[in-house]
């Protein structure tokens, strides 16, 4: 009972004990009620229980709970640490010890977590910057973008769901309920037609079969946007979409070859017949459509690059890879998917290695003086053998993952090498590098395209360390030259080094190809 004392005229009530609270928290004095076991007895009991639970997480939890009930804080935490030695993923044990979870791991304190986070984020930023520069990206605001994207971003353009750049006015259309059907804007009032599965063809809405017939003409072709390519096609839509999928599949290998990618989706062309292919290449007087290639190479391969294709009357340069895919023709049926890949590659390469001086000069002069294909090709960074070799690689030397090649993904590569053997074996490397393709030597030119594909296959997949190292240098040189034309000579210098390394490693090349 409390005993009141009178000291200096003040009433002072003495507590039953004057033990400091901190001493209790520190475990120096037991917090047990009168009659509870003494501290030394609890310690002895703890040691007994702990010894019996050693190595068993469940039993250690029982001991920990007993410690908590008896105010043995130090021993309680000791049990938790023992549990974590057995199961470091025990969330409850970590939390009771005051640990903090971040980035897939537990930290003893918030301060240690923050220190790790600061260091880790700095490393991530550094790694992000390295990878971005390897891809030729530049910083714009708080993100990394392709240099060619910057003008669009600065003008407030954004990419829609199909990857097409749209200006603020078009963004407003989207906000107002307009939608796109391919590249066509559809008003909110017309949207019910989409739900019916109809396609807008001029001023009419047609079912798919009639829409295919409408778009079967070159001047009214389908324009189908994919994630990475834009396809112009007169083929039935289902076949055109197969061609687009082949192009999308080739994209990754093209980035592997060149170490960069176009700022905008390249467009390529797949026509529905050999006849259309010829009329598109050579021109069609009846349709008042000029030819689109300068050297007649459409007869060398099932693909050509339309190097003199301009929009009329704007003279916008449209140069692109062109092919055909006719399911009614047995040869085209077999080669259609491969030619589509090659055509897409030609367009991809043109976008990363354009000839702006030549095309801009022609457009600004409104065509006066004509267009110079010689100047156009002279302006290129990349040699023809590498340009065509990359296209041939994604056509016939890639690892084929289609169902028909499930048992042998390199079947196309083996077939291509056999074609080289049947045509007299591998030409001298200097001949391939010179790459003198002409319409007069159609057979030999076709072989050169195939051989250039083999060289790129060896560069990418041959496991030749010196070539692989110089290939990395080439990709960086291409990225630098795209940002600064003054660095273009470095690309030619590295290409020359690569050609010398092919000469030094020709035996390894032949072994790779089994020639």
Short mmCIF file of C-alpha atoms in Angstrom, two decimals:
data_model
loop_
_atom_site.label_atom_id
_atom_site.label_comp_id
_atom_site.label_asym_id
_atom_site.label_seq_id
_atom_site.Cartn_x
_atom_site.Cartn_y
_atom_site.Cartn_z
CA UNK A 1 0.00 0.00 0.00
CA UNK A 2 1.14 3.57 -0.58
CA UNK A 3 2.35 5.51 2.47
CA UNK A 4 1.92 9.28 2.36
CA UNK A 5 4.84 11.29 3.73
CA UNK A 6 4.85 14.92 4.75
CA UNK A 7 8.08 16.62 3.65
CA UNK A 8 8.55 20.38 3.96
CA UNK A 9 4.81 20.88 4.08
CA UNK A 10 4.24 18.91 0.83
CA UNK A 11 2.40 15.65 0.58
CA UNK A 12 4.60 13.09 -1.26
CA UNK A 13 3.25 9.68 -2.23
CA UNK A 14 6.03 7.14 -2.75
CA UNK A 15 5.39 4.44 -5.45
CA UNK A 16 5.82 0.80 -4.57
CA UNK A 17 9.13 0.84 -6.54
CA UNK A 18 11.27 3.46 -8.22
CA UNK A 19 12.75 1.36 -11.03
CA UNK A 20 13.50 3.35 -14.22
CA UNK A 21 11.28 2.45 -17.19
CA UNK A 22 14.36 2.25 -19.47
CA UNK A 23 15.77 -0.45 -17.25
CA UNK A 24 12.67 -2.52 -17.80
CA UNK A 25 12.85 -2.05 -21.59
CA UNK A 26 16.49 -3.06 -21.55
CA UNK A 27 15.63 -6.35 -19.86
CA UNK A 28 17.56 -5.59 -16.67
CA UNK A 29 14.37 -5.96 -14.70
CA UNK A 30 11.55 -8.34 -15.45
CA UNK A 31 8.21 -6.85 -16.51
CA UNK A 32 6.42 -9.85 -15.08
CA UNK A 33 3.77 -9.51 -12.46
CA UNK A 34 4.41 -10.45 -8.82
CA UNK A 35 4.68 -14.20 -8.54
CA UNK A 36 5.97 -14.62 -12.16
CA UNK A 37 9.25 -16.52 -12.76
CA UNK A 38 12.42 -14.56 -12.08
CA UNK A 39 14.58 -13.32 -14.96
CA UNK A 40 17.20 -16.00 -14.45
CA UNK A 41 14.52 -18.67 -14.54
CA UNK A 42 13.11 -17.28 -17.82
CA UNK A 43 16.56 -17.18 -19.35
CA UNK A 44 17.18 -20.78 -18.42
CA UNK A 45 13.79 -21.80 -19.81
CA UNK A 46 14.52 -19.87 -23.05
CA UNK A 47 17.85 -21.59 -23.57
CA UNK A 48 16.17 -24.96 -23.06
CA UNK A 49 13.39 -24.17 -25.53
CA UNK A 50 15.77 -22.63 -28.07
CA UNK A 51 18.06 -25.64 -28.03
CA UNK A 52 15.10 -27.95 -28.66
CA UNK A 53 13.89 -25.82 -31.60
CA UNK A 54 17.24 -25.38 -33.35
CA UNK A 55 16.95 -25.81 -37.14
CA UNK A 56 13.13 -25.96 -37.14
CA UNK A 57 11.45 -22.73 -38.26
CA UNK A 58 8.02 -23.70 -36.92
CA UNK A 59 9.38 -24.54 -33.45
CA UNK A 60 11.46 -21.37 -33.44
CA UNK A 61 8.28 -19.40 -34.07
CA UNK A 62 6.78 -21.06 -31.00
CA UNK A 63 9.82 -20.03 -28.95
CA UNK A 64 9.64 -16.50 -30.38
CA UNK A 65 5.98 -16.19 -29.39
CA UNK A 66 6.85 -17.43 -25.89
CA UNK A 67 9.62 -14.83 -25.62
CA UNK A 68 7.27 -12.07 -26.71
CA UNK A 69 4.69 -13.11 -24.11
CA UNK A 70 7.32 -13.04 -21.37
CA UNK A 71 8.93 -9.74 -22.34
CA UNK A 72 12.21 -11.24 -23.57
CA UNK A 73 12.83 -8.78 -26.40
CA UNK A 74 16.46 -9.66 -27.04
CA UNK A 75 15.72 -13.36 -27.15
CA UNK A 76 12.63 -12.73 -29.32
CA UNK A 77 14.74 -10.99 -31.99
CA UNK A 78 17.35 -13.73 -31.73
CA UNK A 79 14.67 -16.26 -32.67
CA UNK A 80 13.56 -14.16 -35.63
CA UNK A 81 17.12 -14.00 -36.96
CA UNK A 82 17.44 -17.78 -36.55
CA UNK A 83 14.20 -18.24 -38.52
CA UNK A 84 15.57 -16.11 -41.37
CA UNK A 85 18.71 -18.26 -41.55
CA UNK A 86 16.39 -21.16 -42.32
CA UNK A 87 13.93 -19.22 -44.54
CA UNK A 88 15.15 -15.82 -45.70
CA UNK A 89 11.82 -15.23 -47.42
CA UNK A 90 9.81 -15.19 -44.18
CA UNK A 91 8.05 -11.84 -44.56
CA UNK A 92 6.68 -11.72 -41.00
CA UNK A 93 10.10 -12.28 -39.42
CA UNK A 94 11.63 -9.52 -41.56
CA UNK A 95 8.87 -7.09 -40.70
CA UNK A 96 9.07 -7.78 -36.96
CA UNK A 97 12.80 -7.06 -37.12
CA UNK A 98 12.04 -3.73 -38.82
CA UNK A 99 13.52 -4.74 -42.18
CA UNK A 100 12.48 -2.91 -45.39
CA UNK A 101 11.67 -4.71 -48.67
CA UNK A 102 12.79 -3.13 -51.96
CA UNK A 103 13.83 -4.35 -55.40
CA UNK A 104 13.31 -8.00 -54.46
CA UNK A 105 15.41 -7.98 -51.30
CA UNK A 106 15.25 -7.10 -47.61
CA UNK A 107 17.35 -4.38 -46.00
CA UNK A 108 18.11 -4.12 -42.24
CA UNK A 109 16.93 -0.50 -42.17
CA UNK A 110 15.29 2.22 -44.26
CA UNK A 111 18.60 4.10 -44.34
CA UNK A 112 20.41 1.13 -45.91
CA UNK A 113 17.58 0.68 -48.40
CA UNK A 114 17.79 4.33 -49.44
CA UNK A 115 21.56 4.09 -49.87
CA UNK A 116 21.13 1.02 -52.08
CA UNK A 117 18.31 2.67 -54.01
CA UNK A 118 20.40 5.75 -54.72
CA UNK A 119 23.34 3.68 -55.96
CA UNK A 120 21.13 1.27 -57.91
CA UNK A 121 19.22 4.05 -59.66
CA UNK A 122 22.47 5.73 -60.63
CA UNK A 123 23.68 2.45 -62.15
CA UNK A 124 20.36 2.02 -63.97
CA UNK A 125 20.58 5.53 -65.41
CA UNK A 126 24.13 4.87 -66.55
CA UNK A 127 23.14 1.55 -68.13
CA UNK A 128 20.09 3.15 -69.74
CA UNK A 129 22.27 5.90 -71.21
CA UNK A 130 24.77 3.36 -72.55
CA UNK A 131 22.08 1.27 -74.24
CA UNK A 132 20.36 4.36 -75.61
CA UNK A 133 23.58 5.64 -77.18
CA UNK A 134 24.27 2.20 -78.64
CA UNK A 135 20.90 2.46 -80.39
CA UNK A 136 21.63 5.98 -81.60
CA UNK A 137 19.05 7.61 -79.31
CA UNK A 138 19.17 11.11 -77.88
CA UNK A 139 17.53 12.54 -74.76
CA UNK A 140 14.40 14.61 -75.20
CA UNK A 141 12.92 15.81 -71.92
CA UNK A 142 12.84 12.85 -69.56
CA UNK A 143 13.14 10.10 -72.18
CA UNK A 144 15.39 8.75 -74.89
CA UNK A 145 14.18 9.08 -78.48
CA UNK A 146 15.49 8.61 -82.00
CA UNK A 147 17.02 11.82 -83.41
CA UNK A 148 14.48 11.85 -86.24
CA UNK A 149 11.65 11.86 -83.67
CA UNK A 150 12.73 15.16 -82.12
CA UNK A 151 11.21 17.51 -84.76
CA UNK A 152 7.85 15.76 -84.40
CA UNK A 153 7.96 15.88 -80.60
CA UNK A 154 8.89 19.54 -80.57
CA UNK A 155 5.84 20.31 -82.73
CA UNK A 156 3.56 18.43 -80.36
CA UNK A 157 3.10 15.34 -82.54
CA UNK A 158 2.40 11.97 -80.91
CA UNK A 159 2.14 8.43 -82.27
CA UNK A 160 -1.28 6.86 -82.39
CA UNK A 161 -2.01 3.20 -81.60
CA UNK A 162 -0.80 2.13 -85.05
CA UNK A 163 2.52 3.99 -84.63
CA UNK A 164 1.62 6.83 -87.01
CA UNK A 165 2.70 10.37 -86.11
CA UNK A 166 -0.35 12.57 -85.64
CA UNK A 167 -0.40 16.32 -85.22
CA UNK A 168 -2.38 18.25 -82.57
CA UNK A 169 -5.35 18.58 -84.94
CA UNK A 170 -5.50 14.82 -85.37
CA UNK A 171 -5.15 14.37 -81.61
CA UNK A 172 -8.22 16.56 -81.33
CA UNK A 173 -10.05 14.25 -83.73
CA UNK A 174 -9.28 11.28 -81.51
CA UNK A 175 -10.57 13.16 -78.49
CA UNK A 176 -13.78 13.91 -80.40
CA UNK A 177 -14.39 10.24 -81.14
CA UNK A 178 -12.88 9.85 -84.60
CA UNK A 179 -11.03 6.58 -85.26
CA UNK A 180 -8.70 5.26 -87.93
CA UNK A 181 -9.36 2.43 -90.33
CA UNK A 182 -5.85 1.77 -91.60
CA UNK A 183 -4.80 5.35 -92.51
CA UNK A 184 -8.35 6.60 -93.13
CA UNK A 185 -10.08 8.84 -90.56
CA UNK A 186 -13.60 7.67 -89.72
CA UNK A 187 -16.06 10.14 -88.20
CA UNK A 188 -18.16 9.25 -85.15
CA UNK A 189 -21.25 9.16 -87.40
CA UNK A 190 -19.65 6.54 -89.66
CA UNK A 191 -18.30 4.31 -86.90
CA UNK A 192 -21.31 1.92 -87.02
CA UNK A 193 -20.01 0.79 -90.44
CA UNK A 194 -16.87 -0.51 -88.76
CA UNK A 195 -18.94 -2.60 -86.40
CA UNK A 196 -20.59 -4.17 -89.46
CA UNK A 197 -17.16 -5.23 -90.78
CA UNK A 198 -17.25 -2.82 -93.71
CA UNK A 199 -14.35 -0.98 -95.33
CA UNK A 200 -14.39 2.59 -96.58
CA UNK A 201 -13.46 2.60 -100.26
CA UNK A 202 -13.66 6.12 -101.65
CA UNK A 203 -17.17 7.28 -100.78
CA UNK A 204 -18.57 3.77 -100.38
CA UNK A 205 -18.60 1.22 -97.57
CA UNK A 206 -17.91 -2.30 -98.88
CA UNK A 207 -17.66 -5.83 -97.55
CA UNK A 208 -14.22 -7.41 -97.55
CA UNK A 209 -14.54 -9.25 -100.88
CA UNK A 210 -15.65 -6.08 -102.67
CA UNK A 211 -13.01 -4.05 -100.82
CA UNK A 212 -10.34 -6.49 -102.03
CA UNK A 213 -11.55 -5.96 -105.62
CA UNK A 214 -11.52 -2.17 -105.13
CA UNK A 215 -7.95 -2.18 -103.77
CA UNK A 216 -6.65 -4.59 -106.43
CA UNK A 217 -5.65 -1.62 -108.60
CA UNK A 218 -2.24 0.03 -108.04
CA UNK A 219 -3.68 3.52 -107.66
CA UNK A 220 -6.20 2.29 -105.07
CA UNK A 221 -4.02 -0.20 -103.18
CA UNK A 222 -4.47 -1.15 -99.55
CA UNK A 223 -2.32 0.91 -97.19
CA UNK A 224 -2.01 -1.22 -94.08
CA UNK A 225 -0.01 0.08 -91.10
CA UNK A 226 1.82 -2.46 -89.00
CA UNK A 227 3.83 -1.89 -85.85
CA UNK A 228 7.09 -1.34 -87.76
CA UNK A 229 6.20 -1.19 -91.46
CA UNK A 230 3.53 0.32 -93.69
CA UNK A 231 2.42 -1.96 -96.52
CA UNK A 232 1.07 -0.81 -99.89
CA UNK A 233 -0.60 -3.82 -101.52
CA UNK A 234 -3.02 -4.83 -104.24
CA UNK A 235 -3.23 -8.37 -102.86
CA UNK A 236 -6.33 -9.65 -101.06
CA UNK A 237 -6.17 -8.23 -97.55
CA UNK A 238 -5.59 -11.60 -95.88
CA UNK A 239 -2.53 -12.22 -98.08
CA UNK A 240 -1.31 -8.65 -97.63
CA UNK A 241 -1.43 -9.11 -93.86
CA UNK A 242 0.69 -12.27 -94.19
CA UNK A 243 3.26 -10.23 -96.12
CA UNK A 244 3.21 -7.57 -93.41
CA UNK A 245 3.79 -10.19 -90.70
CA UNK A 246 6.82 -11.50 -92.59
CA UNK A 247 8.22 -7.97 -92.73
CA UNK A 248 7.62 -7.45 -89.01
CA UNK A 249 9.44 -10.72 -88.30
CA UNK A 250 12.47 -9.57 -90.34
CA UNK A 251 12.77 -6.27 -88.44
CA UNK A 252 14.78 -7.64 -85.50
CA UNK A 253 17.45 -9.14 -87.76
CA UNK A 254 17.77 -5.86 -89.65
CA UNK A 255 18.44 -4.06 -86.37
CA UNK A 256 21.03 -6.76 -85.54
CA UNK A 257 22.78 -6.04 -88.83
CA UNK A 258 22.82 -2.25 -88.71
CA UNK A 259 22.54 -1.46 -85.00
CA UNK A 260 19.86 1.16 -85.59
CA UNK A 261 16.34 1.53 -86.95
CA UNK A 262 14.25 4.04 -88.89
CA UNK A 263 12.53 6.89 -87.07
CA UNK A 264 9.35 6.26 -89.05
CA UNK A 265 7.82 3.09 -90.42
CA UNK A 266 9.26 2.27 -93.86
CA UNK A 267 6.65 1.50 -96.51
CA UNK A 268 7.08 -1.35 -98.97
CA UNK A 269 4.99 -2.68 -101.85
CA UNK A 270 3.54 -6.13 -102.53
CA UNK A 271 1.58 -6.37 -105.80
CA UNK A 272 -0.84 -9.10 -106.79
CA UNK A 273 0.74 -10.31 -110.03
CA UNK A 274 3.88 -10.40 -112.13
CA UNK A 275 2.10 -8.21 -114.67
CA UNK A 276 1.46 -5.47 -112.09
CA UNK A 277 5.03 -5.83 -110.87
CA UNK A 278 6.35 -5.20 -114.39
CA UNK A 279 4.04 -2.24 -115.02
CA UNK A 280 4.97 -0.67 -111.70
CA UNK A 281 8.70 -1.04 -112.45
CA UNK A 282 8.67 0.02 -116.11
CA UNK A 283 5.82 2.51 -116.11
CA UNK A 284 2.30 2.36 -117.47
CA UNK A 285 1.53 4.87 -120.26
CA UNK A 286 -2.16 4.00 -120.20
CA UNK A 287 -2.34 5.05 -116.54
CA UNK A 288 0.11 7.93 -117.08
CA UNK A 289 2.34 6.35 -114.47
CA UNK A 290 6.13 6.69 -114.97
CA UNK A 291 8.56 3.88 -114.16
CA UNK A 292 9.90 3.59 -110.65
CA UNK A 293 13.36 2.03 -111.16
CA UNK A 294 16.33 3.26 -113.12
CA UNK A 295 18.41 0.15 -113.87
CA UNK A 296 15.88 -2.49 -114.95
CA UNK A 297 16.79 -4.79 -112.04
CA UNK A 298 13.21 -5.96 -111.52
CA UNK A 299 13.98 -8.85 -113.89
CA UNK A 300 17.06 -9.94 -111.89
CA UNK A 301 15.21 -10.99 -108.77
CA UNK A 302 11.60 -11.13 -107.63
CA UNK A 303 12.21 -7.86 -105.81
CA UNK A 304 13.54 -4.47 -106.86
CA UNK A 305 14.19 -1.13 -105.21
CA UNK A 306 12.09 1.66 -106.71
CA UNK A 307 14.81 4.29 -106.72
CA UNK A 308 12.97 6.79 -108.94
CA UNK A 309 9.51 6.57 -107.40
CA UNK A 310 8.02 9.98 -106.68
CA UNK A 311 4.51 11.05 -105.78
CA UNK A 312 2.79 13.06 -108.50
CA UNK A 313 2.51 16.06 -108.49
CA UNK A 314 4.14 16.76 -105.09
CA UNK A 315 7.41 15.00 -106.04
CA UNK A 316 7.65 13.56 -102.52
CA UNK A 317 10.25 10.79 -102.62
CA UNK A 318 8.66 7.35 -102.16
CA UNK A 319 11.59 5.00 -102.88
CA UNK A 320 10.84 1.52 -101.49
CA UNK A 321 11.26 -2.20 -101.95
CA UNK A 322 8.72 -3.72 -104.36
CA UNK A 323 7.68 -7.32 -105.00
CA UNK A 324 4.63 -9.41 -105.93
CA UNK A 325 2.79 -12.35 -104.38
CA UNK A 326 0.33 -14.28 -106.52
CA UNK A 327 -1.13 -17.37 -104.85
CA UNK A 328 -2.38 -18.59 -108.25
CA UNK A 329 1.20 -18.78 -109.57
CA UNK A 330 3.22 -21.71 -108.21
CA UNK A 331 6.58 -19.92 -108.20
CA UNK A 332 5.14 -16.82 -106.58
CA UNK A 333 3.23 -18.94 -104.08
CA UNK A 334 6.52 -20.52 -102.95
CA UNK A 335 8.61 -17.36 -102.92
CA UNK A 336 6.04 -14.72 -101.96
CA UNK A 337 6.78 -14.66 -98.23
CA UNK A 338 10.54 -14.53 -98.87
CA UNK A 339 10.28 -11.75 -101.43
CA UNK A 340 8.09 -9.74 -99.04
CA UNK A 341 10.87 -9.91 -96.43
CA UNK A 342 13.46 -8.78 -98.99
CA UNK A 343 11.31 -5.86 -100.17
CA UNK A 344 10.70 -4.72 -96.58
CA UNK A 345 14.45 -4.87 -95.92
CA UNK A 346 15.22 -2.66 -98.93
CA UNK A 347 12.79 -0.08 -97.54
CA UNK A 348 14.26 -0.33 -94.04
CA UNK A 349 17.77 0.28 -95.36
CA UNK A 350 16.67 3.27 -97.43
CA UNK A 351 15.22 4.87 -94.30
CA UNK A 352 18.47 4.54 -92.36
CA UNK A 353 20.67 5.39 -95.36
CA UNK A 354 18.76 7.92 -97.49
CA UNK A 355 20.02 10.32 -100.18
CA UNK A 356 18.50 13.59 -98.98
CA UNK A 357 20.66 15.95 -101.02
CA UNK A 358 19.68 14.33 -104.32
CA UNK A 359 15.98 13.94 -103.58
CA UNK A 360 15.55 17.42 -102.05
CA UNK A 361 17.35 19.04 -104.98
CA UNK A 362 15.01 17.30 -107.44
CA UNK A 363 11.89 18.28 -105.49
CA UNK A 364 12.93 21.90 -104.97
CA UNK A 365 13.67 22.22 -108.68
CA UNK A 366 10.18 20.82 -109.38
CA UNK A 367 11.78 18.13 -111.51
CA UNK A 368 13.66 20.54 -113.74
CA UNK A 369 16.86 18.92 -114.99
CA UNK A 370 15.64 15.45 -114.11
CA UNK A 371 16.59 13.10 -111.32
CA UNK A 372 20.11 11.65 -111.17
CA UNK A 373 20.19 8.00 -110.05
CA UNK A 374 23.99 8.15 -110.19
CA UNK A 375 24.06 10.97 -107.64
CA UNK A 376 21.40 9.18 -105.59
CA UNK A 377 23.49 6.01 -105.22
CA UNK A 378 26.76 7.90 -104.81
CA UNK A 379 25.33 9.62 -101.74
CA UNK A 380 24.85 6.33 -99.85
CA UNK A 381 26.81 5.38 -96.73
CA UNK A 382 26.50 1.64 -97.27
CA UNK A 383 27.90 -0.33 -100.22
CA UNK A 384 25.53 -2.26 -102.45
CA UNK A 385 26.84 -5.65 -101.36
CA UNK A 386 25.91 -4.90 -97.74
CA UNK A 387 22.57 -3.36 -98.68
CA UNK A 388 21.55 -6.35 -100.81
CA UNK A 389 23.29 -8.78 -98.47
CA UNK A 390 21.15 -7.63 -95.54
CA UNK A 391 18.00 -8.00 -97.64
CA UNK A 392 19.09 -11.45 -98.79
CA UNK A 393 19.87 -12.45 -95.21
CA UNK A 394 16.32 -11.74 -93.98
CA UNK A 395 14.98 -13.40 -97.12
CA UNK A 396 16.87 -16.69 -97.07
CA UNK A 397 19.61 -16.91 -94.41
CA UNK A 398 17.62 -16.12 -91.27
CA UNK A 399 16.65 -18.75 -88.68
CA UNK A 400 13.20 -19.70 -89.98
CA UNK A 401 10.65 -20.18 -87.20
CA UNK A 402 7.67 -20.90 -89.44
CA UNK A 403 5.80 -24.20 -88.93
CA UNK A 404 7.21 -25.64 -92.17
CA UNK A 405 10.79 -25.25 -90.89
CA UNK A 406 10.23 -26.58 -87.36
CA UNK A 407 12.61 -29.50 -87.85
CA UNK A 408 15.37 -27.41 -89.49
CA UNK A 409 15.35 -23.61 -89.04
CA UNK A 410 18.39 -23.30 -91.34
CA UNK A 411 16.82 -25.14 -94.26
CA UNK A 412 16.65 -21.95 -96.35
CA UNK A 413 20.32 -21.20 -95.68
CA UNK A 414 21.33 -24.70 -96.78
CA UNK A 415 19.20 -24.40 -99.92
CA UNK A 416 20.76 -21.01 -100.74
CA UNK A 417 24.31 -22.36 -100.36
CA UNK A 418 23.40 -25.28 -102.63
CA UNK A 419 22.31 -22.75 -105.26
CA UNK A 420 25.75 -21.13 -105.04
CA UNK A 421 27.40 -24.52 -105.47
CA UNK A 422 25.22 -25.38 -108.49
CA UNK A 423 26.14 -22.02 -110.08
CA UNK A 424 29.88 -22.77 -110.01
CA UNK A 425 30.77 -22.16 -106.38
CA UNK A 426 31.54 -19.02 -104.43
CA UNK A 427 32.78 -16.12 -106.53
CA UNK A 428 36.00 -14.33 -105.50
CA UNK A 429 35.24 -12.05 -102.57
CA UNK A 430 36.45 -9.00 -104.52
CA UNK A 431 33.79 -9.79 -107.14
CA UNK A 432 31.08 -9.90 -104.49
CA UNK A 433 32.26 -6.65 -102.91
CA UNK A 434 32.30 -4.92 -106.32
CA UNK A 435 28.69 -6.09 -106.72
CA UNK A 436 28.30 -5.42 -110.41
CA UNK A 437 24.66 -6.43 -110.81
CA UNK A 438 23.18 -5.65 -114.22
CA UNK A 439 20.06 -6.58 -116.12
CA UNK A 440 22.30 -7.92 -118.92
CA UNK A 441 23.71 -10.58 -116.58
CA UNK A 442 20.53 -11.55 -114.78
CA UNK A 443 21.72 -15.00 -113.66
CA UNK A 444 25.07 -13.79 -112.37
CA UNK A 445 23.43 -10.84 -110.63
CA UNK A 446 21.00 -13.13 -108.85
CA UNK A 447 23.94 -15.20 -107.67
CA UNK A 448 25.69 -12.07 -106.36
CA UNK A 449 22.64 -11.19 -104.27
CA UNK A 450 22.64 -14.71 -102.81
CA UNK A 451 26.40 -14.57 -102.10
CA UNK A 452 26.10 -11.18 -100.39
CA UNK A 453 23.45 -12.75 -98.15
CA UNK A 454 25.92 -15.49 -97.23
CA UNK A 455 28.54 -12.90 -96.25
CA UNK A 456 26.07 -11.16 -93.96
CA UNK A 457 25.10 -14.54 -92.49
CA UNK A 458 28.75 -15.21 -91.66
CA UNK A 459 29.13 -11.70 -90.24
CA UNK A 460 26.13 -12.24 -87.94
CA UNK A 461 26.14 -15.94 -87.17
CA UNK A 462 29.57 -17.27 -88.13
CA UNK A 463 31.19 -16.86 -84.73
CA UNK A 464 34.27 -15.19 -86.23
CA UNK A 465 35.60 -13.02 -83.38
CA UNK A 466 37.54 -10.44 -85.45
CA UNK A 467 34.56 -9.87 -87.74
CA UNK A 468 32.10 -9.73 -84.84
CA UNK A 469 34.23 -7.06 -83.15
CA UNK A 470 34.49 -4.93 -86.30
CA UNK A 471 30.78 -5.40 -86.91
CA UNK A 472 30.18 -3.73 -83.56
CA UNK A 473 32.39 -0.84 -84.68
CA UNK A 474 30.39 -0.57 -87.90
CA UNK A 475 27.06 -0.35 -86.08
CA UNK A 476 28.38 2.44 -83.89
CA UNK A 477 29.76 4.25 -86.96
CA UNK A 478 26.37 4.04 -88.68
CA UNK A 479 24.64 5.45 -85.60
CA UNK A 480 27.12 8.32 -85.40
CA UNK A 481 26.86 9.11 -89.12
CA UNK A 482 23.07 9.25 -88.92
CA UNK A 483 23.42 12.01 -86.35
CA UNK A 484 26.28 13.83 -88.08
CA UNK A 485 26.87 13.47 -91.83
CA UNK A 486 30.46 14.64 -91.36
CA UNK A 487 31.17 11.25 -89.80
CA UNK A 488 30.08 9.38 -92.94
CA UNK A 489 33.67 8.60 -94.05
CA UNK A 490 34.12 6.55 -90.89
CA UNK A 491 31.45 4.13 -92.15
CA UNK A 492 33.32 3.55 -95.42
CA UNK A 493 36.54 3.06 -93.45
CA UNK A 494 35.01 0.39 -91.23
CA UNK A 495 33.37 -1.35 -94.22
CA UNK A 496 36.81 -1.53 -95.87
CA UNK A 497 38.20 -3.14 -92.70
CA UNK A 498 35.35 -5.67 -92.69
CA UNK A 499 36.07 -6.58 -96.31
CA UNK A 500 39.73 -7.21 -95.44
CA UNK A 501 38.69 -9.40 -92.51
CA UNK A 502 36.47 -11.45 -94.84
CA UNK A 503 39.53 -12.03 -97.03
CA UNK A 504 41.60 -13.14 -94.04
CA UNK A 505 38.85 -15.45 -92.79
CA UNK A 506 37.64 -16.89 -96.09
CA UNK A 507 38.47 -20.43 -94.98
CA UNK A 508 36.24 -20.01 -91.91
CA UNK A 509 33.52 -18.59 -94.18
CA UNK A 510 33.66 -21.65 -96.41
CA UNK A 511 33.59 -23.93 -93.40
CA UNK A 512 30.55 -22.09 -92.04
CA UNK A 513 28.76 -22.48 -95.38
CA UNK A 514 30.07 -26.04 -95.95
CA UNK A 515 31.36 -24.97 -99.36
#
